[in-house]
Structures are given as structure tokens and as C-alpha cells.
JSON list of C-alpha atoms and ligand atoms in Angstrom, two decimals:
[
{"chain": "A", "resi": 296, "resn": "MET", "atom": "CA", "xyz": [0.00, 0.00, 0.00]},
{"chain": "A", "resi": 297, "resn": "LYS", "atom": "CA", "xyz": [1.26, 3.48, -0.91]},
{"chain": "A", "resi": 298, "resn": "GLU", "atom": "CA", "xyz": [0.05, 6.55, 0.94]},
{"chain": "A", "resi": 299, "resn": "THR", "atom": "CA", "xyz": [0.55, 10.27, 0.77]},
{"chain": "A", "resi": 300, "resn": "ARG", "atom": "CA", "xyz": [-0.74, 12.95, 3.10]},
{"chain": "A", "resi": 301, "resn": "LYS", "atom": "CA", "xyz": [-1.39, 16.65, 2.78]},
{"chain": "A", "resi": 302, "resn": "GLY", "atom": "CA", "xyz": [-0.58, 18.64, 5.89]},
{"chain": "A", "resi": 303, "resn": "MET", "atom": "CA", "xyz": [-3.17, 20.80, 7.65]},
{"chain": "A", "resi": 304, "resn": "LEU", "atom": "CA", "xyz": [-3.28, 24.03, 9.57]},
{"chain": "A", "resi": 305, "resn": "ILE", "atom": "CA", "xyz": [-4.57, 23.56, 13.13]},
{"chain": "A", "resi": 306, "resn": "VAL", "atom": "CA", "xyz": [-5.67, 26.83, 14.70]},
{"chain": "A", "resi": 307, "resn": "VAL", "atom": "CA", "xyz": [-6.02, 26.84, 18.49]},
{"chain": "A", "resi": 308, "resn": "SER", "atom": "CA", "xyz": [-7.51, 29.92, 20.10]},
{"chain": "A", "resi": 309, "resn": "GLY", "atom": "CA", "xyz": [-9.28, 31.03, 23.28]},
{"chain": "A", "resi": 310, "resn": "PRO", "atom": "CA", "xyz": [-8.87, 33.54, 26.09]},
{"chain": "A", "resi": 311, "resn": "SER", "atom": "CA", "xyz": [-5.44, 34.13, 27.59]},
{"chain": "A", "resi": 312, "resn": "GLY", "atom": "CA", "xyz": [-4.88, 31.70, 30.49]},
{"chain": "A", "resi": 313, "resn": "THR", "atom": "CA", "xyz": [-7.37, 29.11, 29.26]},
{"chain": "A", "resi": 314, "resn": "GLY", "atom": "CA", "xyz": [-4.57, 26.57, 28.74]},
{"chain": "A", "resi": 315, "resn": "LYS", "atom": "CA", "xyz": [-3.79, 26.81, 25.01]},
{"chain": "A", "resi": 316, "resn": "GLY", "atom": "CA", "xyz": [-0.03, 26.71, 25.50]},
{"chain": "A", "resi": 317, "resn": "THR", "atom": "CA", "xyz": [-0.22, 23.77, 27.90]},
{"chain": "A", "resi": 318, "resn": "LEU", "atom": "CA", "xyz": [-2.47, 21.77, 25.55]},
{"chain": "A", "resi": 319, "resn": "CYS", "atom": "CA", "xyz": [-0.38, 22.63, 22.47]},
{"chain": "A", "resi": 320, "resn": "GLU", "atom": "CA", "xyz": [2.81, 21.47, 24.23]},
{"chain": "A", "resi": 321, "resn": "LYS", "atom": "CA", "xyz": [1.20, 18.13, 25.06]},
{"chain": "A", "resi": 322, "resn": "LEU", "atom": "CA", "xyz": [0.09, 17.65, 21.46]},
{"chain": "A", "resi": 323, "resn": "LEU", "atom": "CA", "xyz": [3.54, 18.55, 20.14]},
{"chain": "A", "resi": 324, "resn": "ALA", "atom": "CA", "xyz": [5.15, 16.06, 22.55]},
{"chain": "A", "resi": 325, "resn": "ASN", "atom": "CA", "xyz": [2.82, 13.22, 21.54]},
{"chain": "A", "resi": 326, "resn": "ASP", "atom": "CA", "xyz": [2.31, 13.65, 17.80]},
{"chain": "A", "resi": 327, "resn": "THR", "atom": "CA", "xyz": [5.48, 14.08, 15.74]},
{"chain": "A", "resi": 328, "resn": "SER", "atom": "CA", "xyz": [3.46, 15.05, 12.64]},
{"chain": "A", "resi": 329, "resn": "VAL", "atom": "CA", "xyz": [2.52, 18.30, 14.39]},
{"chain": "A", "resi": 330, "resn": "ARG", "atom": "CA", "xyz": [4.88, 21.31, 14.26]},
{"chain": "A", "resi": 331, "resn": "PHE", "atom": "CA", "xyz": [4.47, 24.61, 16.07]},
{"chain": "A", "resi": 332, "resn": "SER", "atom": "CA", "xyz": [4.20, 27.83, 14.09]},
{"chain": "A", "resi": 333, "resn": "VAL", "atom": "CA", "xyz": [6.58, 30.24, 15.82]},
{"chain": "A", "resi": 334, "resn": "SER", "atom": "CA", "xyz": [4.98, 33.69, 15.74]},
{"chain": "A", "resi": 335, "resn": "ALA", "atom": "CA", "xyz": [6.69, 37.05, 15.56]},
{"chain": "A", "resi": 336, "resn": "THR", "atom": "CA", "xyz": [5.98, 39.38, 18.48]},
{"chain": "A", "resi": 337, "resn": "THR", "atom": "CA", "xyz": [6.98, 42.76, 19.81]},
{"chain": "A", "resi": 338, "resn": "ARG", "atom": "CA", "xyz": [6.17, 41.81, 23.42]},
{"chain": "A", "resi": 339, "resn": "SER", "atom": "CA", "xyz": [9.08, 41.35, 25.80]},
{"chain": "A", "resi": 340, "resn": "GLN", "atom": "CA", "xyz": [10.57, 37.92, 26.39]},
{"chain": "A", "resi": 341, "resn": "ARG", "atom": "CA", "xyz": [9.39, 36.14, 29.56]},
{"chain": "A", "resi": 342, "resn": "GLU", "atom": "CA", "xyz": [11.72, 34.17, 31.80]},
{"chain": "A", "resi": 343, "resn": "GLY", "atom": "CA", "xyz": [12.20, 30.69, 30.32]},
{"chain": "A", "resi": 344, "resn": "GLU", "atom": "CA", "xyz": [11.15, 31.70, 26.81]},
{"chain": "A", "resi": 345, "resn": "ILE", "atom": "CA", "xyz": [13.62, 31.04, 24.00]},
{"chain": "A", "resi": 346, "resn": "ASP", "atom": "CA", "xyz": [13.88, 33.30, 20.96]},
{"chain": "A", "resi": 347, "resn": "GLY", "atom": "CA", "xyz": [13.07, 31.28, 17.83]},
{"chain": "A", "resi": 348, "resn": "ILE", "atom": "CA", "xyz": [11.38, 28.48, 19.83]},
{"chain": "A", "resi": 349, "resn": "HIS", "atom": "CA", "xyz": [8.49, 30.18, 21.64]},
{"chain": "A", "resi": 350, "resn": "TYR", "atom": "CA", "xyz": [8.41, 33.37, 19.56]},
{"chain": "A", "resi": 351, "resn": "HIS", "atom": "CA", "xyz": [10.59, 35.42, 17.25]},
{"chain": "A", "resi": 352, "resn": "PHE", "atom": "CA", "xyz": [11.01, 38.41, 19.58]},
{"chain": "A", "resi": 353, "resn": "MET", "atom": "CA", "xyz": [11.56, 41.63, 17.65]},
{"chain": "A", "resi": 354, "resn": "SER", "atom": "CA", "xyz": [11.37, 45.42, 17.63]},
{"chain": "A", "resi": 355, "resn": "ASP", "atom": "CA", "xyz": [8.44, 47.39, 16.19]},
{"chain": "A", "resi": 356, "resn": "GLU", "atom": "CA", "xyz": [10.73, 48.42, 13.32]},
{"chain": "A", "resi": 357, "resn": "ARG", "atom": "CA", "xyz": [11.51, 44.82, 12.36]},
{"chain": "A", "resi": 358, "resn": "PHE", "atom": "CA", "xyz": [7.80, 43.90, 12.63]},
{"chain": "A", "resi": 359, "resn": "ASP", "atom": "CA", "xyz": [7.00, 46.79, 10.26]},
{"chain": "A", "resi": 360, "resn": "GLU", "atom": "CA", "xyz": [9.65, 45.57, 7.81]},
{"chain": "A", "resi": 361, "resn": "LEU", "atom": "CA", "xyz": [8.05, 42.10, 7.74]},
{"chain": "A", "resi": 362, "resn": "LEU", "atom": "CA", "xyz": [4.62, 43.69, 7.26]},
{"chain": "A", "resi": 363, "resn": "LYS", "atom": "CA", "xyz": [5.95, 45.64, 4.27]},
{"chain": "A", "resi": 364, "resn": "GLN", "atom": "CA", "xyz": [7.35, 42.41, 2.80]},
{"chain": "A", "resi": 365, "resn": "ASP", "atom": "CA", "xyz": [3.88, 40.82, 3.18]},
{"chain": "A", "resi": 366, "resn": "ALA", "atom": "CA", "xyz": [5.46, 38.07, 5.31]},
{"chain": "A", "resi": 367, "resn": "PHE", "atom": "CA", "xyz": [2.40, 37.52, 7.55]},
{"chain": "A", "resi": 368, "resn": "LEU", "atom": "CA", "xyz": [-0.57, 35.21, 6.96]},
{"chain": "A", "resi": 369, "resn": "GLU", "atom": "CA", "xyz": [-2.24, 37.27, 9.70]},
{"chain": "A", "resi": 370, "resn": "HIS", "atom": "CA", "xyz": [-1.18, 39.79, 12.30]},
{"chain": "A", "resi": 371, "resn": "ALA", "atom": "CA", "xyz": [-2.95, 41.47, 15.18]},
{"chain": "A", "resi": 372, "resn": "THR", "atom": "CA", "xyz": [-2.43, 43.67, 18.20]},
{"chain": "A", "resi": 373, "resn": "VAL", "atom": "CA", "xyz": [-3.31, 41.52, 21.20]},
{"chain": "A", "resi": 374, "resn": "HIS", "atom": "CA", "xyz": [-3.42, 42.87, 24.77]},
{"chain": "A", "resi": 375, "resn": "GLY", "atom": "CA", "xyz": [-1.41, 45.88, 23.55]},
{"chain": "A", "resi": 376, "resn": "HIS", "atom": "CA", "xyz": [1.38, 43.93, 21.78]},
{"chain": "A", "resi": 377, "resn": "ARG", "atom": "CA", "xyz": [1.86, 42.99, 18.13]},
{"chain": "A", "resi": 378, "resn": "TYR", "atom": "CA", "xyz": [1.85, 39.37, 17.00]},
{"chain": "A", "resi": 379, "resn": "GLY", "atom": "CA", "xyz": [2.08, 37.84, 13.53]},
{"chain": "A", "resi": 380, "resn": "THR", "atom": "CA", "xyz": [2.01, 34.40, 11.88]},
{"chain": "A", "resi": 381, "resn": "LEU", "atom": "CA", "xyz": [4.74, 33.96, 9.25]},
{"chain": "A", "resi": 382, "resn": "THR", "atom": "CA", "xyz": [3.41, 32.49, 5.99]},
{"chain": "A", "resi": 383, "resn": "LYS", "atom": "CA", "xyz": [6.59, 30.91, 4.59]},
{"chain": "A", "resi": 384, "resn": "PRO", "atom": "CA", "xyz": [7.35, 28.30, 7.30]},
{"chain": "A", "resi": 385, "resn": "ILE", "atom": "CA", "xyz": [3.67, 27.28, 7.31]},
{"chain": "A", "resi": 386, "resn": "ASP", "atom": "CA", "xyz": [3.51, 26.69, 3.57]},
{"chain": "A", "resi": 387, "resn": "GLU", "atom": "CA", "xyz": [6.83, 24.83, 3.60]},
{"chain": "A", "resi": 388, "resn": "GLY", "atom": "CA", "xyz": [5.63, 22.57, 6.44]},
{"chain": "A", "resi": 389, "resn": "ILE", "atom": "CA", "xyz": [2.29, 21.77, 4.82]},
{"chain": "A", "resi": 390, "resn": "GLU", "atom": "CA", "xyz": [4.05, 21.00, 1.54]},
{"chain": "A", "resi": 391, "resn": "LYS", "atom": "CA", "xyz": [6.10, 18.38, 3.46]},
{"chain": "A", "resi": 392, "resn": "GLY", "atom": "CA", "xyz": [2.92, 16.82, 4.90]},
{"chain": "A", "resi": 393, "resn": "GLN", "atom": "CA", "xyz": [3.37, 18.35, 8.35]},
{"chain": "A", "resi": 394, "resn": "ASN", "atom": "CA", "xyz": [0.45, 19.54, 10.46]},
{"chain": "A", "resi": 395, "resn": "ILE", "atom": "CA", "xyz": [1.14, 23.09, 11.56]},
{"chain": "A", "resi": 396, "resn": "LEU", "atom": "CA", "xyz": [-0.19, 24.23, 14.93]},
{"chain": "A", "resi": 397, "resn": "LEU", "atom": "CA", "xyz": [-1.07, 27.90, 15.48]},
{"chain": "A", "resi": 398, "resn": "ASP", "atom": "CA", "xyz": [-1.72, 29.23, 18.99]},
{"chain": "A", "resi": 399, "resn": "ILE", "atom": "CA", "xyz": [-3.19, 32.63, 18.15]},
{"chain": "A", "resi": 400, "resn": "ASP", "atom": "CA", "xyz": [-5.83, 35.08, 19.38]},
{"chain": "A", "resi": 401, "resn": "SER", "atom": "CA", "xyz": [-9.39, 35.15, 18.03]},
{"chain": "A", "resi": 402, "resn": "GLN", "atom": "CA", "xyz": [-8.85, 38.08, 15.60]},
{"chain": "A", "resi": 403, "resn": "GLY", "atom": "CA", "xyz": [-5.96, 36.17, 14.05]},
{"chain": "A", "resi": 404, "resn": "ALA", "atom": "CA", "xyz": [-7.85, 32.86, 14.09]},
{"chain": "A", "resi": 405, "resn": "ILE", "atom": "CA", "xyz": [-10.80, 34.39, 12.21]},
{"chain": "A", "resi": 406, "resn": "ASN", "atom": "CA", "xyz": [-8.46, 35.93, 9.62]},
{"chain": "A", "resi": 407, "resn": "VAL", "atom": "CA", "xyz": [-6.74, 32.56, 9.10]},
{"chain": "A", "resi": 408, "resn": "MET", "atom": "CA", "xyz": [-10.17, 30.86, 8.70]},
{"chain": "A", "resi": 409, "resn": "LYS", "atom": "CA", "xyz": [-11.00, 33.39, 5.95]},
{"chain": "A", "resi": 410, "resn": "ARG", "atom": "CA", "xyz": [-7.68, 33.03, 4.13]},
{"chain": "A", "resi": 411, "resn": "ARG", "atom": "CA", "xyz": [-7.31, 29.28, 4.64]},
{"chain": "A", "resi": 412, "resn": "PRO", "atom": "CA", "xyz": [-10.85, 27.84, 4.80]},
{"chain": "A", "resi": 413, "resn": "ASP", "atom": "CA", "xyz": [-9.48, 24.29, 4.94]},
{"chain": "A", "resi": 414, "resn": "CYS", "atom": "CA", "xyz": [-7.83, 24.93, 8.33]},
{"chain": "A", "resi": 415, "resn": "VAL", "atom": "CA", "xyz": [-9.05, 23.07, 11.45]},
{"chain": "A", "resi": 416, "resn": "SER", "atom": "CA", "xyz": [-10.06, 25.54, 14.15]},
{"chain": "A", "resi": 417, "resn": "ILE", "atom": "CA", "xyz": [-10.42, 24.68, 17.84]},
{"chain": "A", "resi": 418, "resn": "PHE", "atom": "CA", "xyz": [-11.62, 27.08, 20.54]},
{"chain": "A", "resi": 419, "resn": "ILE", "atom": "CA", "xyz": [-10.53, 26.36, 24.12]},
{"chain": "A", "resi": 420, "resn": "LEU", "atom": "CA", "xyz": [-12.95, 27.50, 26.83]},
{"chain": "A", "resi": 421, "resn": "PRO", "atom": "CA", "xyz": [-12.10, 27.70, 30.54]},
{"chain": "A", "resi": 422, "resn": "PRO", "atom": "CA", "xyz": [-14.60, 25.98, 32.88]},
{"chain": "A", "resi": 423, "resn": "SER", "atom": "CA", "xyz": [-15.44, 29.36, 34.47]},
{"chain": "A", "resi": 424, "resn": "GLY", "atom": "CA", "xyz": [-14.38, 33.00, 34.62]},
{"chain": "A", "resi": 425, "resn": "ASN", "atom": "CA", "xyz": [-13.00, 32.41, 38.08]},
{"chain": "A", "resi": 426, "resn": "ALA", "atom": "CA", "xyz": [-10.85, 29.48, 36.91]},
{"chain": "A", "resi": 427, "resn": "LEU", "atom": "CA", "xyz": [-9.43, 31.76, 34.19]},
{"chain": "A", "resi": 428, "resn": "ARG", "atom": "CA", "xyz": [-8.61, 34.45, 36.77]},
{"chain": "A", "resi": 429, "resn": "VAL", "atom": "CA", "xyz": [-6.92, 31.90, 39.05]},
{"chain": "A", "resi": 430, "resn": "ARG", "atom": "CA", "xyz": [-4.89, 30.42, 36.16]},
{"chain": "A", "resi": 431, "resn": "LEU", "atom": "CA", "xyz": [-3.64, 33.83, 35.04]},
{"chain": "A", "resi": 432, "resn": "HIS", "atom": "CA", "xyz": [-2.58, 34.64, 38.63]},
{"chain": "A", "resi": 433, "resn": "THR", "atom": "CA", "xyz": [-0.93, 31.27, 39.33]},
{"chain": "A", "resi": 434, "resn": "ARG", "atom": "CA", "xyz": [0.93, 31.32, 35.99]},
{"chain": "A", "resi": 435, "resn": "ASN", "atom": "CA", "xyz": [2.62, 34.38, 37.44]},
{"chain": "A", "resi": 436, "resn": "THR", "atom": "CA", "xyz": [3.87, 35.73, 34.11]},
{"chain": "A", "resi": 437, "resn": "ASP", "atom": "CA", "xyz": [1.87, 38.95, 33.90]},
{"chain": "A", "resi": 438, "resn": "ASP", "atom": "CA", "xyz": [1.46, 41.89, 36.27]},
{"chain": "A", "resi": 439, "resn": "PRO", "atom": "CA", "xyz": [-2.00, 42.71, 37.73]},
{"chain": "A", "resi": 440, "resn": "ALA", "atom": "CA", "xyz": [-2.74, 45.39, 35.08]},
{"chain": "A", "resi": 441, "resn": "GLU", "atom": "CA", "xyz": [-1.87, 42.96, 32.27]},
{"chain": "A", "resi": 442, "resn": "ILE", "atom": "CA", "xyz": [-4.05, 40.26, 33.91]},
{"chain": "A", "resi": 443, "resn": "ARG", "atom": "CA", "xyz": [-6.97, 42.72, 34.12]},
{"chain": "A", "resi": 444, "resn": "ARG", "atom": "CA", "xyz": [-6.51, 43.56, 30.43]},
{"chain": "A", "resi": 445, "resn": "ARG", "atom": "CA", "xyz": [-6.45, 39.86, 29.44]},
{"chain": "A", "resi": 446, "resn": "LEU", "atom": "CA", "xyz": [-9.58, 39.10, 31.52]},
{"chain": "A", "resi": 447, "resn": "ALA", "atom": "CA", "xyz": [-11.40, 42.11, 30.05]},
{"chain": "A", "resi": 448, "resn": "ASN", "atom": "CA", "xyz": [-10.70, 40.77, 26.52]},
{"chain": "A", "resi": 449, "resn": "ALA", "atom": "CA", "xyz": [-12.05, 37.27, 27.32]},
{"chain": "A", "resi": 450, "resn": "PRO", "atom": "CA", "xyz": [-15.84, 37.86, 26.81]},
{"chain": "A", "resi": 451, "resn": "GLY", "atom": "CA", "xyz": [-15.29, 39.32, 23.33]},
{"chain": "A", "resi": 452, "resn": "GLU", "atom": "CA", "xyz": [-13.20, 36.31, 22.35]},
{"chain": "A", "resi": 453, "resn": "VAL", "atom": "CA", "xyz": [-15.75, 33.82, 23.72]},
{"chain": "A", "resi": 454, "resn": "ALA", "atom": "CA", "xyz": [-18.49, 35.62, 21.73]},
{"chain": "A", "resi": 455, "resn": "LYS", "atom": "CA", "xyz": [-16.80, 34.37, 18.52]},
{"chain": "A", "resi": 456, "resn": "LEU", "atom": "CA", "xyz": [-17.00, 30.71, 19.56]},
{"chain": "A", "resi": 457, "resn": "LYS", "atom": "CA", "xyz": [-19.53, 29.73, 16.86]},
{"chain": "A", "resi": 458, "resn": "LEU", "atom": "CA", "xyz": [-17.09, 30.55, 14.07]},
{"chain": "A", "resi": 459, "resn": "TYR", "atom": "CA", "xyz": [-14.83, 27.63, 15.06]},
{"chain": "A", "resi": 460, "resn": "ASP", "atom": "CA", "xyz": [-15.06, 24.00, 13.93]},
{"chain": "A", "resi": 461, "resn": "TYR", "atom": "CA", "xyz": [-14.65, 22.60, 17.46]},
{"chain": "A", "resi": 462, "resn": "VAL", "atom": "CA", "xyz": [-14.92, 23.71, 21.07]},
{"chain": "A", "resi": 463, "resn": "VAL", "atom": "CA", "xyz": [-13.08, 22.04, 23.95]},
{"chain": "A", "resi": 464, "resn": "ILE", "atom": "CA", "xyz": [-13.58, 22.88, 27.63]},
{"chain": "A", "resi": 465, "resn": "ASN", "atom": "CA", "xyz": [-10.29, 22.77, 29.49]},
{"chain": "A", "resi": 466, "resn": "ASP", "atom": "CA", "xyz": [-11.49, 21.77, 32.96]},
{"chain": "A", "resi": 467, "resn": "ASP", "atom": "CA", "xyz": [-9.71, 18.46, 33.45]},
{"chain": "A", "resi": 468, "resn": "LEU", "atom": "CA", "xyz": [-6.44, 18.87, 31.50]},
{"chain": "A", "resi": 469, "resn": "GLU", "atom": "CA", "xyz": [-6.13, 15.21, 30.46]},
{"chain": "A", "resi": 470, "resn": "MET", "atom": "CA", "xyz": [-9.70, 15.10, 29.19]},
{"chain": "A", "resi": 471, "resn": "ALA", "atom": "CA", "xyz": [-9.28, 18.31, 27.18]},
{"chain": "A", "resi": 472, "resn": "TYR", "atom": "CA", "xyz": [-6.02, 17.01, 25.74]},
{"chain": "A", "resi": 473, "resn": "GLU", "atom": "CA", "xyz": [-7.62, 13.68, 24.73]},
{"chain": "A", "resi": 474, "resn": "GLN", "atom": "CA", "xyz": [-10.37, 15.57, 22.91]},
{"chain": "A", "resi": 475, "resn": "ILE", "atom": "CA", "xyz": [-7.89, 17.70, 20.97]},
{"chain": "A", "resi": 476, "resn": "TYR", "atom": "CA", "xyz": [-5.75, 14.66, 20.18]},
{"chain": "A", "resi": 477, "resn": "HIS", "atom": "CA", "xyz": [-8.74, 12.79, 18.77]},
{"chain": "A", "resi": 478, "resn": "ILE", "atom": "CA", "xyz": [-9.93, 15.80, 16.73]},
{"chain": "A", "resi": 479, "resn": "VAL", "atom": "CA", "xyz": [-6.48, 15.98, 15.11]},
{"chain": "A", "resi": 480, "resn": "GLN", "atom": "CA", "xyz": [-6.32, 12.22, 14.42]},
{"chain": "A", "resi": 481, "resn": "ALA", "atom": "CA", "xyz": [-9.80, 12.24, 12.85]},
{"chain": "A", "resi": 482, "resn": "GLU", "atom": "CA", "xyz": [-8.99, 15.29, 10.70]},
{"chain": "A", "resi": 483, "resn": "LYS", "atom": "CA", "xyz": [-5.85, 13.53, 9.41]},
{"chain": "A", "resi": 484, "resn": "GLN", "atom": "CA", "xyz": [-7.98, 10.69, 8.03]},
{"chain": "A", "resi": 485, "resn": "LYS", "atom": "CA", "xyz": [-10.21, 12.98, 5.93]},
{"chain": "A", "resi": 486, "resn": "THR", "atom": "CA", "xyz": [-10.14, 12.01, 2.26]},
{"chain": "A", "resi": 487, "resn": "CYS", "atom": "CA", "xyz": [-9.13, 15.56, 1.29]},
{"chain": "A", "resi": 488, "resn": "ARG", "atom": "CA", "xyz": [-5.83, 15.02, 3.16]},
{"chain": "A", "resi": 489, "resn": "TYR", "atom": "CA", "xyz": [-5.13, 11.30, 3.18]},
{"chain": "A", "resi": 490, "resn": "PHE", "atom": "CA", "xyz": [-4.48, 9.46, -0.09]},
{"chain": "A", "resi": 491, "resn": "PRO", "atom": "CA", "xyz": [-3.90, 5.73, 0.34]},
{"chain": "A", "resi": 492, "resn": "VAL", "atom": "CA", "xyz": [-3.45, 3.59, -2.79]},
{"chain": "A", "resi": 493, "resn": "ILE", "atom": "CA", "xyz": [-3.97, -0.18, -2.68]},
{"chain": "A", "resi": 494, "resn": "GLU", "atom": "CA", "xyz": [-1.68, -1.25, -5.48]},
{"chain": "A", "resi": 495, "resn": "ASP", "atom": "CA", "xyz": [-3.00, -4.81, -6.01]},
{"chain": "A", "resi": 496, "resn": "LEU", "atom": "CA", "xyz": [-6.68, -3.93, -6.03]},
{"chain": "B", "resi": 588, "resn": "ADP", "atom": "P1", "xyz": [-2.72, 30.17, 27.58]},
{"chain": "B", "resi": 588, "resn": "ADP", "atom": "O1", "xyz": [-1.62, 29.64, 26.67]},
{"chain": "B", "resi": 588, "resn": "ADP", "atom": "O2", "xyz": [-4.09, 29.88, 27.04]},
{"chain": "B", "resi": 588, "resn": "ADP", "atom": "O3", "xyz": [-2.55, 31.61, 27.93]},
{"chain": "B", "resi": 588, "resn": "ADP", "atom": "P2", "xyz": [-1.47, 28.46, 29.61]},
{"chain": "B", "resi": 588, "resn": "ADP", "atom": "O4", "xyz": [-1.28, 27.17, 28.88]},
{"chain": "B", "resi": 588, "resn": "ADP", "atom": "O5", "xyz": [-0.27, 29.33, 29.83]},
{"chain": "B", "resi": 588, "resn": "ADP", "atom": "O6", "xyz": [-2.64, 29.34, 28.95]},
{"chain": "B", "resi": 588, "resn": "ADP", "atom": "O7", "xyz": [-2.15, 28.10, 31.00]},
{"chain": "B", "resi": 588, "resn": "ADP", "atom": "C1", "xyz": [-2.38, 29.09, 32.00]},
{"chain": "B", "resi": 588, "resn": "ADP", "atom": "C2", "xyz": [-2.13, 28.47, 33.37]},
{"chain": "B", "resi": 588, "resn": "ADP", "atom": "O8", "xyz": [-3.16, 27.53, 33.65]},
{"chain": "B", "resi": 588, "resn": "ADP", "atom": "C3", "xyz": [-0.81, 27.72, 33.46]},
{"chain": "B", "resi": 588, "resn": "ADP", "atom": "O9", "xyz": [-0.24, 27.96, 34.74]},
{"chain": "B", "resi": 588, "resn": "ADP", "atom": "C4", "xyz": [-1.21, 26.26, 33.31]},
{"chain": "B", "resi": 588, "resn": "ADP", "atom": "O10", "xyz": [-0.31, 25.39, 33.97]},
{"chain": "B", "resi": 588, "resn": "ADP", "atom": "C5", "xyz": [-2.59, 26.25, 33.95]},
{"chain": "B", "resi": 588, "resn": "ADP", "atom": "N1", "xyz": [-3.51, 25.25, 33.39]},
{"chain": "B", "resi": 588, "resn": "ADP", "atom": "C6", "xyz": [-3.64, 24.86, 32.09]},
{"chain": "B", "resi": 588, "resn": "ADP", "atom": "N2", "xyz": [-4.63, 23.94, 31.98]},
{"chain": "B", "resi": 588, "resn": "ADP", "atom": "C7", "xyz": [-5.13, 23.75, 33.21]},
{"chain": "B", "resi": 588, "resn": "ADP", "atom": "C8", "xyz": [-6.19, 22.92, 33.75]},
{"chain": "B", "resi": 588, "resn": "ADP", "atom": "N3", "xyz": [-6.92, 22.11, 32.97]},
{"chain": "B", "resi": 588, "resn": "ADP", "atom": "N4", "xyz": [-6.44, 22.99, 35.07]},
{"chain": "B", "resi": 588, "resn": "ADP", "atom": "C9", "xyz": [-5.72, 23.82, 35.87]},
{"chain": "B", "resi": 588, "resn": "ADP", "atom": "N5", "xyz": [-4.72, 24.61, 35.44]},
{"chain": "B", "resi": 588, "resn": "ADP", "atom": "C10", "xyz": [-4.44, 24.59, 34.13]},
{"chain": "B", "resi": 589, "resn": "5GP", "atom": "P1", "xyz": [1.19, 35.58, 25.14]},
{"chain": "B", "resi": 589, "resn": "5GP", "atom": "O1", "xyz": [1.69, 36.99, 25.18]},
{"chain": "B", "resi": 589, "resn": "5GP", "atom": "O2", "xyz": [0.50, 35.18, 26.43]},
{"chain": "B", "resi": 589, "resn": "5GP", "atom": "O3", "xyz": [2.21, 34.58, 24.68]},
{"chain": "B", "resi": 589, "resn": "5GP", "atom": "O4", "xyz": [0.04, 35.55, 24.02]},
{"chain": "B", "resi": 589, "resn": "5GP", "atom": "C1", "xyz": [-1.01, 36.46, 24.08]},
{"chain": "B", "resi": 589, "resn": "5GP", "atom": "C2", "xyz": [-2.02, 36.14, 23.02]},
{"chain": "B", "resi": 589, "resn": "5GP", "atom": "O5", "xyz": [-1.46, 36.32, 21.72]},
{"chain": "B", "resi": 589, "resn": "5GP", "atom": "C3", "xyz": [-2.52, 34.68, 23.05]},
{"chain": "B", "resi": 589, "resn": "5GP", "atom": "O6", "xyz": [-3.93, 34.69, 22.89]},
{"chain": "B", "resi": 589, "resn": "5GP", "atom": "C4", "xyz": [-1.86, 34.06, 21.85]},
{"chain": "B", "resi": 589, "resn": "5GP", "atom": "O7", "xyz": [-2.65, 33.00, 21.32]},
{"chain": "B", "resi": 589, "resn": "5GP", "atom": "C5", "xyz": [-1.81, 35.24, 20.90]},
{"chain": "B", "resi": 589, "resn": "5GP", "atom": "N1", "xyz": [-0.85, 35.08, 19.80]},
{"chain": "B", "resi": 589, "resn": "5GP", "atom": "C6", "xyz": [0.37, 34.49, 19.82]},
{"chain": "B", "resi": 589, "resn": "5GP", "atom": "N2", "xyz": [0.93, 34.52, 18.61]},
{"chain": "B", "resi": 589, "resn": "5GP", "atom": "C7", "xyz": [0.04, 35.12, 17.78]},
{"chain": "B", "resi": 589, "resn": "5GP", "atom": "C8", "xyz": [0.03, 35.43, 16.37]},
{"chain": "B", "resi": 589, "resn": "5GP", "atom": "O8", "xyz": [0.95, 35.17, 15.61]},
{"chain": "B", "resi": 589, "resn": "5GP", "atom": "N3", "xyz": [-1.07, 36.07, 15.90]},
{"chain": "B", "resi": 589, "resn": "5GP", "atom": "C9", "xyz": [-2.14, 36.39, 16.68]},
{"chain": "B", "resi": 589, "resn": "5GP", "atom": "N4", "xyz": [-3.18, 36.98, 16.11]},
{"chain": "B", "resi": 589, "resn": "5GP", "atom": "N5", "xyz": [-2.17, 36.12, 18.00]},
{"chain": "B", "resi": 589, "resn": "5GP", "atom": "C10", "xyz": [-1.09, 35.49, 18.54]}
]
């Protein structure tokens, strides 16, 4: 049997602190066909973050240069900082049959859905507003003003839920991860992406 596969774009979005990063890391660790799309950002680097692995950290001037070169599939200002998805590494990955994972905000996710209607979009909901607040505080990566800003943006993001293909509630982490894992495995088997050939039939 011969088989070929076309890669897909997997767009994961949801309010800040809902667990997107945690769930994406688990998927990346367990499914080698999935590669992370490293975004460009003008926000400052957090402790433990590696340039080129978590983000391409850059100045506003460099971000503007990339914009001028039309290097972004989408870009948005999120919680006061600029973020952008680079088109070239995505297209190269998909060409190789890789599944490219985007962890982006809802403005960006909706723009990707418009430009790449064959993408697979997953919205991650927290179990409650209070759980979101607690997660943002215990993550301890943002100051209180930044946390307030992220929480204030959450209702607007949740209002766009219906535009996504799938919704997953991240209450129990393992259960949410299992759901995402199974969505990805099922999407891989779609006949628009998976081309098996039985040579002796
Ligand atoms: P996001 O990428 O959506 O901003 P993170 O993945 O950084 O969110 O998660 C925010 C915080 O919540 C982290 O400290 C993470 O360990 C924690 N977290 C993630 N999922 C769960 C869960 N299901 N239950 C409790 N805490 C969680
Ligand atoms: P953080 O600063 O916590 O890493 O990310 C803040 C928000 O920006 C998250 O919702 C994250 O998904 C989003 N984000 C990260 N990269 C991109 C990107 O390239 N484009 C868009 N639109 N949002 C992004």
C-alpha cells in the first residue's frame, strides 16, 4: 500500500490563560506530525522563553519591515502587543505533509479561517471565569494590570465561539487534551488530506 498525506493548519484559540499553550505542548510532545508555528511578536521575552522556539522576539521596526514584505498570513495587536504568523514556514511545512499548529488570538484565528478555509479551528474554553482568573494569577507571568486587560478581553473572544469547527472545555487537563488529540487524528484521516493507494486492487 502506498500513501501520501497533505498537511493541515490547526488553529487553536481562546482567552489568555485558558490553557492553550499547555495543551499545544502536550500535542507537540505526543504527535510528531505536528509542528508549532513560531509567531513574531513585539512583546518582551518572559523568563524561560527562548527566541526562535516560543516566539521570534523583535522590535516594532523589524515587525514593520516584515509587514511591508507581506510576510504575515495574519497579524494582530493583542493585549497591547503585536503578534504575527509567518506564511513561509507554514507553507513549507504543509508542503512536506506536516500539520502546523497555530496558537493565536481570536482576531488572528478568524483571519486565518478566511484566508485558509481548509484549516481546522479549535476554541478552548475555561470551565469558568473564576478558573481563568486563578490560572492567570498562578501562571505568574503577567502583572496585575496585564491580567486585568487579558480578563477584560475574554468575553469578546468567547463571543466568537460559533465561528470555530470545534470547542473544547479545558477543565480536566487530560480530558481536554484527549479531545484535541482525537480531533487531530480524525482530521488527518479525511479524504481531502489522506491518499492511500492499494496497489494490487
Ligand atoms: P494560555 O496559553 O491559554 O494563555 P497556559 O497554557 O499558559 O494558557 O495556562 C495558563 C495556566 O493555567 C498555566 O499555569 C497552566 O499550567 C494552567 N492550566 C492549564 N490547563 C489547566 C487545567 N486544565 N487545570 C488547571 N490549570 C491549568
Ligand atoms: P502571550 O503573550 O501570552 O504569549 O500571548 C497572548 C495572546 O497572543 C494569546 O492569545 C496568543 O494565542 C496570541 N498570539 C500568539 N501569537 C500570535 C500570532 O501570531 N497572531 C495572533 N493573532 N495572536 C497570537
